[in-house]
DNA sequence: GCCCAGGGGGCTC
DNA sequence: GAGCCCCATGGG
């Protein structure tokens, strides 16, 4: 039964890593900025950028809207793609300014799927970023899927490696209760497990706390080979 | 020098 | 809707 298996995996990861208590940020707005900056970048790089923005007192909708674009790109340089991301930050702030008078909490008053629809309409915000904002900033129960989720759970045999985002998200949301704390921890634990034991192009490690659930993986393309 | 890290947009067919 | 390229730093 998928439901039980998902909870067993959760319990094992939780026992191995302890509570994650994501997202590491001082404010909900900082969560949003981090969600945009972390796209395809390790969190370490994002920390530097956030720290730069904080020092420049730019962690607000109005500040990000008025700051010179070149200055902004300079501050977020550690996060790669800084030109694109500077625009993305401004796009988001622009949307909030014009539709919610600059108040992100007015956006949060929408129901989950309406909020998701609006976020996805903003250039620079895709499924993972939107869902991270909804779960970790708005604190509403939506399951965040990422590259680690795909890699780990395809290796576990839940779905093929080329599965879509939506199919993955549906699996978790149909089999887990809509609980913000649970979704928060589950995604955080997946990332932790992924970083420690499920690297790209490398087989799952025997020390992995959920290896009893694993189908063994041997070749470079993350294809799953069943060995029992 | 090489690979990769908590994606998304835009284009092609 | 899948497949591909672009973006372009910093650490191991």
CSV table of N, CA, C and O in Angstrom, one decimal, chain A residues 107 110-120 127 130-131 134 140-143 165-166 169-170 173-174 178 183:
chain,number,residue,atom,x,y,z
A,107,UNK,N,-1.9,38.0,-1.1
A,107,UNK,CA,-1.8,36.9,-2.0
A,107,UNK,C,-2.1,35.6,-1.3
A,107,UNK,O,-2.8,34.7,-1.8
A,110,UNK,N,-5.6,33.8,-0.8
A,110,UNK,CA,-6.3,32.9,-1.8
A,110,UNK,C,-6.2,31.5,-1.4
A,110,UNK,O,-5.4,31.1,-0.6
A,111,UNK,N,-7.1,30.6,-2.0
A,111,UNK,CA,-6.9,29.2,-1.7
A,111,UNK,C,-5.7,28.7,-2.5
A,111,UNK,O,-5.2,29.4,-3.4
A,112,UNK,N,-5.3,27.5,-2.2
A,112,UNK,CA,-4.0,27.0,-2.7
A,112,UNK,C,-3.9,27.0,-4.2
A,112,UNK,O,-2.9,27.5,-4.8
A,113,UNK,N,-4.9,26.5,-4.9
A,113,UNK,CA,-4.8,26.3,-6.3
A,113,UNK,C,-5.0,27.6,-7.1
A,113,UNK,O,-4.4,27.8,-8.1
A,114,UNK,N,-5.7,28.6,-6.5
A,114,UNK,CA,-5.8,29.9,-7.1
A,114,UNK,C,-4.4,30.6,-7.0
A,114,UNK,O,-3.9,31.2,-7.9
A,115,UNK,N,-3.8,30.5,-5.8
A,115,UNK,CA,-2.5,31.1,-5.5
A,115,UNK,C,-1.5,30.5,-6.5
A,115,UNK,O,-0.7,31.2,-7.1
A,116,UNK,N,-1.6,29.2,-6.7
A,116,UNK,CA,-0.6,28.5,-7.6
A,116,UNK,C,-0.8,29.0,-9.0
A,116,UNK,O,0.2,29.3,-9.7
A,117,UNK,N,-2.0,29.1,-9.4
A,117,UNK,CA,-2.3,29.6,-10.8
A,117,UNK,C,-1.7,31.0,-11.0
A,117,UNK,O,-1.1,31.3,-12.0
A,118,UNK,N,-1.9,31.8,-10.0
A,118,UNK,CA,-1.4,33.2,-10.1
A,118,UNK,C,0.2,33.2,-10.1
A,118,UNK,O,0.8,33.9,-10.9
A,119,UNK,N,0.8,32.4,-9.2
A,119,UNK,CA,2.2,32.4,-9.2
A,119,UNK,C,2.8,31.9,-10.5
A,119,UNK,O,3.8,32.4,-11.0
A,120,UNK,N,2.2,30.9,-11.1
A,120,UNK,CA,2.7,30.3,-12.3
A,120,UNK,C,2.5,31.3,-13.5
A,120,UNK,O,3.2,31.2,-14.5
A,127,UNK,N,6.6,25.5,-11.5
A,127,UNK,CA,5.9,24.6,-10.5
A,127,UNK,C,6.7,24.5,-9.2
A,127,UNK,O,6.1,24.7,-8.1
A,130,UNK,N,6.8,27.9,-7.3
A,130,UNK,CA,5.4,28.2,-6.8
A,130,UNK,C,5.0,27.4,-5.6
A,130,UNK,O,4.6,27.9,-4.6
A,131,UNK,N,5.3,26.1,-5.7
A,131,UNK,CA,4.9,25.2,-4.6
A,131,UNK,C,5.7,25.5,-3.3
A,131,UNK,O,5.2,25.4,-2.2
A,134,UNK,N,4.2,28.5,-1.7
A,134,UNK,CA,2.9,28.2,-1.0
A,134,UNK,C,3.1,27.4,0.3
A,134,UNK,O,2.5,27.7,1.3
A,140,UNK,N,0.7,26.7,3.4
A,140,UNK,CA,-0.5,25.9,3.1
A,140,UNK,C,0.0,24.6,2.5
A,140,UNK,O,1.0,24.5,1.9
A,141,UNK,N,-0.8,23.5,2.7
A,141,UNK,CA,-0.3,22.2,2.4
A,141,UNK,C,-0.3,21.8,0.9
A,141,UNK,O,-1.3,21.4,0.4
A,142,UNK,N,0.8,22.1,0.3
A,142,UNK,CA,1.0,21.6,-1.1
A,142,UNK,C,2.4,20.9,-1.1
A,142,UNK,O,3.3,21.3,-0.4
A,143,UNK,N,2.5,19.8,-1.8
A,143,UNK,CA,3.7,19.0,-1.7
A,143,UNK,C,4.7,19.5,-2.8
A,143,UNK,O,4.4,19.6,-4.0
A,165,UNK,N,6.2,16.4,-13.3
A,165,UNK,CA,6.1,17.0,-12.0
A,165,UNK,C,4.7,16.7,-11.4
A,165,UNK,O,4.6,16.3,-10.2
A,166,UNK,N,3.7,16.9,-12.2
A,166,UNK,CA,2.3,16.8,-11.7
A,166,UNK,C,2.0,15.4,-11.2
A,166,UNK,O,1.3,15.2,-10.2
A,169,UNK,N,3.7,15.0,-7.8
A,169,UNK,CA,3.0,15.7,-6.8
A,169,UNK,C,1.6,15.0,-6.4
A,169,UNK,O,1.3,14.9,-5.2
A,170,UNK,N,0.9,14.5,-7.4
A,170,UNK,CA,-0.4,13.9,-7.2
A,170,UNK,C,-0.2,12.6,-6.3
A,170,UNK,O,-1.0,12.4,-5.4
A,173,UNK,N,0.3,13.8,-2.7
A,173,UNK,CA,-0.9,14.5,-2.2
A,173,UNK,C,-2.1,13.6,-2.0
A,173,UNK,O,-3.0,13.8,-1.2
A,174,UNK,N,-2.1,12.5,-2.8
A,174,UNK,CA,-3.3,11.6,-2.7
A,174,UNK,C,-3.0,10.5,-1.6
A,174,UNK,O,-4.0,9.9,-1.2
A,178,UNK,N,-3.2,16.2,4.1
A,178,UNK,CA,-2.7,17.6,3.7
A,178,UNK,C,-2.3,18.4,4.9
A,178,UNK,O,-3.0,19.2,5.4
A,183,UNK,N,4.3,17.9,5.2
A,183,UNK,CA,4.9,18.2,3.8
A,183,UNK,C,6.2,19.0,3.9
A,183,UNK,O,7.1,18.8,3.2
